[in-house]
CSV table of C-alpha atoms in Angstrom, one decimal:
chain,number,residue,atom,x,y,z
V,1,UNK,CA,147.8,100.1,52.5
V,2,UNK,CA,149.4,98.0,55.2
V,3,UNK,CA,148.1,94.5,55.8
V,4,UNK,CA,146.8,94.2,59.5
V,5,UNK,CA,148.3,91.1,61.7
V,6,UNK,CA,145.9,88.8,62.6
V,7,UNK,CA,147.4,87.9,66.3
V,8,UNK,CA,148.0,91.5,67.1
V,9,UNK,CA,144.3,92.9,66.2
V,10,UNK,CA,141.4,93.5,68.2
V,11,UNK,CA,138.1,94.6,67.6
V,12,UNK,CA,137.1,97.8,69.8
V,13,UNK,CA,133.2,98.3,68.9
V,14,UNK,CA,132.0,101.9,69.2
V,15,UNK,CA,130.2,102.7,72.4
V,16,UNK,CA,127.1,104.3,70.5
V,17,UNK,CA,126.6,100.3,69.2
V,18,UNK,CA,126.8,99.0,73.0
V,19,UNK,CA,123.1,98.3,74.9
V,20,UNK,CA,123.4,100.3,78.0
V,21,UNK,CA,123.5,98.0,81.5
V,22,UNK,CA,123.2,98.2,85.0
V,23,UNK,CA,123.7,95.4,87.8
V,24,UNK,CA,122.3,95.9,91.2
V,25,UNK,CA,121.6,93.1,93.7
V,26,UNK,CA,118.9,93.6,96.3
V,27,UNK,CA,118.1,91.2,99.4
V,28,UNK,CA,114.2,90.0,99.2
V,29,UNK,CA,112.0,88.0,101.7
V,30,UNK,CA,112.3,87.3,105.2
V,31,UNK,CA,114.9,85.0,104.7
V,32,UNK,CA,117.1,87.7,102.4
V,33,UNK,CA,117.3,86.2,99.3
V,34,UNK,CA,119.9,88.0,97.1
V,35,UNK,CA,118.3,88.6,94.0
V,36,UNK,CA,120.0,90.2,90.4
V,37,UNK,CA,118.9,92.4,88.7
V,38,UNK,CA,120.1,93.4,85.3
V,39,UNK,CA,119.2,95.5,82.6
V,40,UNK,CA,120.1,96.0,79.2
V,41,UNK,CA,119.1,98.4,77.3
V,42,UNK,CA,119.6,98.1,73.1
V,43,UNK,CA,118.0,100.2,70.1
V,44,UNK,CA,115.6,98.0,69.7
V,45,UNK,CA,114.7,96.0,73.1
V,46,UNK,CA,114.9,96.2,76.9
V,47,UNK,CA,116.2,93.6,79.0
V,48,UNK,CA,115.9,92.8,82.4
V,49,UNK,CA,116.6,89.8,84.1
V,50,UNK,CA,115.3,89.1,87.6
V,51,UNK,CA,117.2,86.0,89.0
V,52,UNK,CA,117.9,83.8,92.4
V,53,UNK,CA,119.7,81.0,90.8
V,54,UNK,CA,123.3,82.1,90.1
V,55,UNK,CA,122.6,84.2,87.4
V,56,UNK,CA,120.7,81.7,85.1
V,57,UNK,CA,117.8,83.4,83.1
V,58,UNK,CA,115.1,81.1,84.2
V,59,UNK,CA,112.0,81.6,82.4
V,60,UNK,CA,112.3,84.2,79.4
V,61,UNK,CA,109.0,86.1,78.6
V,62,UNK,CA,108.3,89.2,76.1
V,63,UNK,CA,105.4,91.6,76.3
V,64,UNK,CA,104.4,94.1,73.4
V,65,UNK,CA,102.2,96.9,74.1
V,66,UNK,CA,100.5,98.2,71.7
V,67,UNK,CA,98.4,101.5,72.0
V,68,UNK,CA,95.3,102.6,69.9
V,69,UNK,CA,94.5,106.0,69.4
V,70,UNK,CA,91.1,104.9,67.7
V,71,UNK,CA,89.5,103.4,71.1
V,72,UNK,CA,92.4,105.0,73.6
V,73,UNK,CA,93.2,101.5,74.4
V,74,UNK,CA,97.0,100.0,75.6
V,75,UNK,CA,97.0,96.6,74.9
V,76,UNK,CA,100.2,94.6,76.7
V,77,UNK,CA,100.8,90.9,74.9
V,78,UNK,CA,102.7,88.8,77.3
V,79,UNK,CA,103.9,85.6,76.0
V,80,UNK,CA,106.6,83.1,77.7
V,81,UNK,CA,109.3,82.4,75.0
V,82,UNK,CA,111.5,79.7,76.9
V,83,UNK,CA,111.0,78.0,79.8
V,84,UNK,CA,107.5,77.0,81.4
V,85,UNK,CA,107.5,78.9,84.4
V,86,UNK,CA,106.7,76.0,86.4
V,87,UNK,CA,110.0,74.2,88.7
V,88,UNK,CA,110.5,71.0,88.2
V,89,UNK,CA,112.3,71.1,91.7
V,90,UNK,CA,109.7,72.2,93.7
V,91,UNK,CA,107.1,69.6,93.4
V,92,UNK,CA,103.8,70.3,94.9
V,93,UNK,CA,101.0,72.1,92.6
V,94,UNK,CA,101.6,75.6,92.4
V,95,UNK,CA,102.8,75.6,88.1
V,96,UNK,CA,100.0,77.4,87.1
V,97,UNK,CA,100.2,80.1,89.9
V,98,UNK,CA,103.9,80.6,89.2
V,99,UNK,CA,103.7,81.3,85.5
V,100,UNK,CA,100.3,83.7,86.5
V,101,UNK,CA,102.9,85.6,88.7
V,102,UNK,CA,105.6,85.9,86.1
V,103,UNK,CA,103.3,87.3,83.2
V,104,UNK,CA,101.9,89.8,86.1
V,105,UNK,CA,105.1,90.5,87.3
V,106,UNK,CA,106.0,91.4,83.3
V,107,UNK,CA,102.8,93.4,82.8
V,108,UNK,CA,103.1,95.1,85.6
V,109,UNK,CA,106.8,96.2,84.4
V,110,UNK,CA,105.6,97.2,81.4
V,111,UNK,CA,102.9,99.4,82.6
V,112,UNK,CA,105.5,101.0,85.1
V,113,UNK,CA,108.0,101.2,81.5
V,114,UNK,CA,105.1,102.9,80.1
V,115,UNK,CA,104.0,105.6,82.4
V,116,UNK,CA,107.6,106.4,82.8
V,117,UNK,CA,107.7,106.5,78.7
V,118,UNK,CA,104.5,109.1,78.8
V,119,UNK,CA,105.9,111.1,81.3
V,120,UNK,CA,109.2,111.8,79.4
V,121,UNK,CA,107.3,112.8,76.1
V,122,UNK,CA,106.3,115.1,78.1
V,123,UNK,CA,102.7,114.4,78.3
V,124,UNK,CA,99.8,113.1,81.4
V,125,UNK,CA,100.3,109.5,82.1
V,126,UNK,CA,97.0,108.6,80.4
V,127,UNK,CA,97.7,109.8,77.4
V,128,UNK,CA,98.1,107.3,74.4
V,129,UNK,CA,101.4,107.8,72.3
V,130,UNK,CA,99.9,105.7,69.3
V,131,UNK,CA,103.3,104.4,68.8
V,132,UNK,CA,105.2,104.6,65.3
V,133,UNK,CA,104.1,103.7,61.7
V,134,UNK,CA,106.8,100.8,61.5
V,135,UNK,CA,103.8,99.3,64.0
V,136,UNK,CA,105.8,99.3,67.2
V,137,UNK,CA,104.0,100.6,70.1
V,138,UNK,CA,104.7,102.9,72.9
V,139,UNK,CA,108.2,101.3,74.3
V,140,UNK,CA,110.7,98.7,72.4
V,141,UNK,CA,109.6,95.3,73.3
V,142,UNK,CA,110.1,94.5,77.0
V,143,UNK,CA,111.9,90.7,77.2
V,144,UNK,CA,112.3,89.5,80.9
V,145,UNK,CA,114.3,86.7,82.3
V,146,UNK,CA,112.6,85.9,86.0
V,147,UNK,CA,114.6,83.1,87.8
V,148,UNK,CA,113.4,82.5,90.9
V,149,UNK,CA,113.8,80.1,93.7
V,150,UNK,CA,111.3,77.3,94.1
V,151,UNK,CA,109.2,78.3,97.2
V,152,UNK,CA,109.4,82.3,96.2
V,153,UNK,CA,106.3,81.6,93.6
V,154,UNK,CA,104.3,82.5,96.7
V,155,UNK,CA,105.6,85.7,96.9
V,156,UNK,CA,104.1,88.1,99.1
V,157,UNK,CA,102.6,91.3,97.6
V,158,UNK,CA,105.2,93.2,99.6
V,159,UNK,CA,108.0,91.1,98.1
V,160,UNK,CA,106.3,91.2,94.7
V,161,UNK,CA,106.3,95.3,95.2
V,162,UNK,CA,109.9,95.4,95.6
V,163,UNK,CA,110.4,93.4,92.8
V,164,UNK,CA,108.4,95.7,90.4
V,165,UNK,CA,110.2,98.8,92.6
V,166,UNK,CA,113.5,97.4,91.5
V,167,UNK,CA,113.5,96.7,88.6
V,168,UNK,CA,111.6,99.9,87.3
V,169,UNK,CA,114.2,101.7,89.4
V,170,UNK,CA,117.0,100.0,87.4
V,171,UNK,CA,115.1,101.0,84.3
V,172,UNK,CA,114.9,104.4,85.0
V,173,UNK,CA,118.4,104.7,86.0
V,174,UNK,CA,119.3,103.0,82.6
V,175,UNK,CA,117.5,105.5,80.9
V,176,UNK,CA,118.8,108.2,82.3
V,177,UNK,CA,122.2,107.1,81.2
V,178,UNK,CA,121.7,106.2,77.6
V,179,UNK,CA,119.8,109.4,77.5
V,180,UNK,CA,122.4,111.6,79.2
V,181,UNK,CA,124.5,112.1,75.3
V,182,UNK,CA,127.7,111.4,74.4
V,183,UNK,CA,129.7,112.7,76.8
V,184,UNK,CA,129.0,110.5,79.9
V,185,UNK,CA,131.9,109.1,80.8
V,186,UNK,CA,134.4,111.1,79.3
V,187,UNK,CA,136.5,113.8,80.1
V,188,UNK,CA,136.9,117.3,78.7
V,189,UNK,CA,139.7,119.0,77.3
V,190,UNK,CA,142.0,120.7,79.4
């Protein structure tokens, strides 16, 4: 066995071990404020940032949903993990409506997440999956970076919409790629 130089080695991780991602950038607001959206999707979570400020994060939140077949109940647990929601830049007294808006805006993403999930199992979008016996539910846990401008916490419904559009849209895009098999991406043999 030949030893391996240090300075002339690098690391290629396999592609099946790589979360699957997506940029886009969409223009939101009367005043067009670019906004990025990415997702990442891994075994065992889904990412998706929403962000205004140059790419930062902002505030980071997760929601697990949990379903039970016993009452036919979806439960979705929303819970900020960094950040407080609120700008410090923006003054005025709008902190508690801002972080409202972000754990609706998660919710709502993970309700869209879910139907979607139903409708690929192949079964109506009111049916409850039960999730698995390691006790996760219906979808991996959703984690959501939302990093908006001071001011856009008054978001319009309209604006709020196209967020939820969006980023769902990403998602399903993202799913339809790490879903597609092995061969996406590569050429066959001629």
């Amino acid at each position: 066995m030949s030893a391996v130089d240090p300075a002339n080695y690098s690391y290629q991780p396999s592609s099946s071990s790589l979360p699957t991602s997506l940029i886009r950038t969409i223009t939101l607001g009367d005043e067009e404020v670019e906004t990025n959206l990415i997702l990442q999707l891994f075994s065992d979570r889904i990412f998706i940032s929403i962000t205004q400020l140059s790419g930062k994060v902002g505030s980071l939140l997760l929601c697990n949903v949990e379903e039970s077949i016993v009452d036919n109940s979806t439960t979705y647990n929303v819970r900020t993990l960094l950040g407080t929601g609120v700008s410090s830049r923006g003054g005025g007294g709008g902190g508690e409506r801002e972080i409202s808006m972000r754990e609706v805006f998660v919710r709502r993403l993970a309700e869209r997440i879910v139907i979607h999930t139903r409708k690929m199992a192949g079964v109506s979008e009111t049916t409850i999956l039960g999730g698995a016996e390691d006790g996760t539910g219906p979808i991996a846990p959703l984690l959501v970076g939302v990093g908006l401008k001071p001011g856009c916490s008054n978001l319009s419904v309209e604006s709020f919409n196209v967020l939820v559009d969006a980023a769902m849209e990403l998602y399903q895009d993202g799913w339809k790629m790490s879903h597609a098999g092995g061969m996406v991406g590569m050429e066959g043999p001629d």
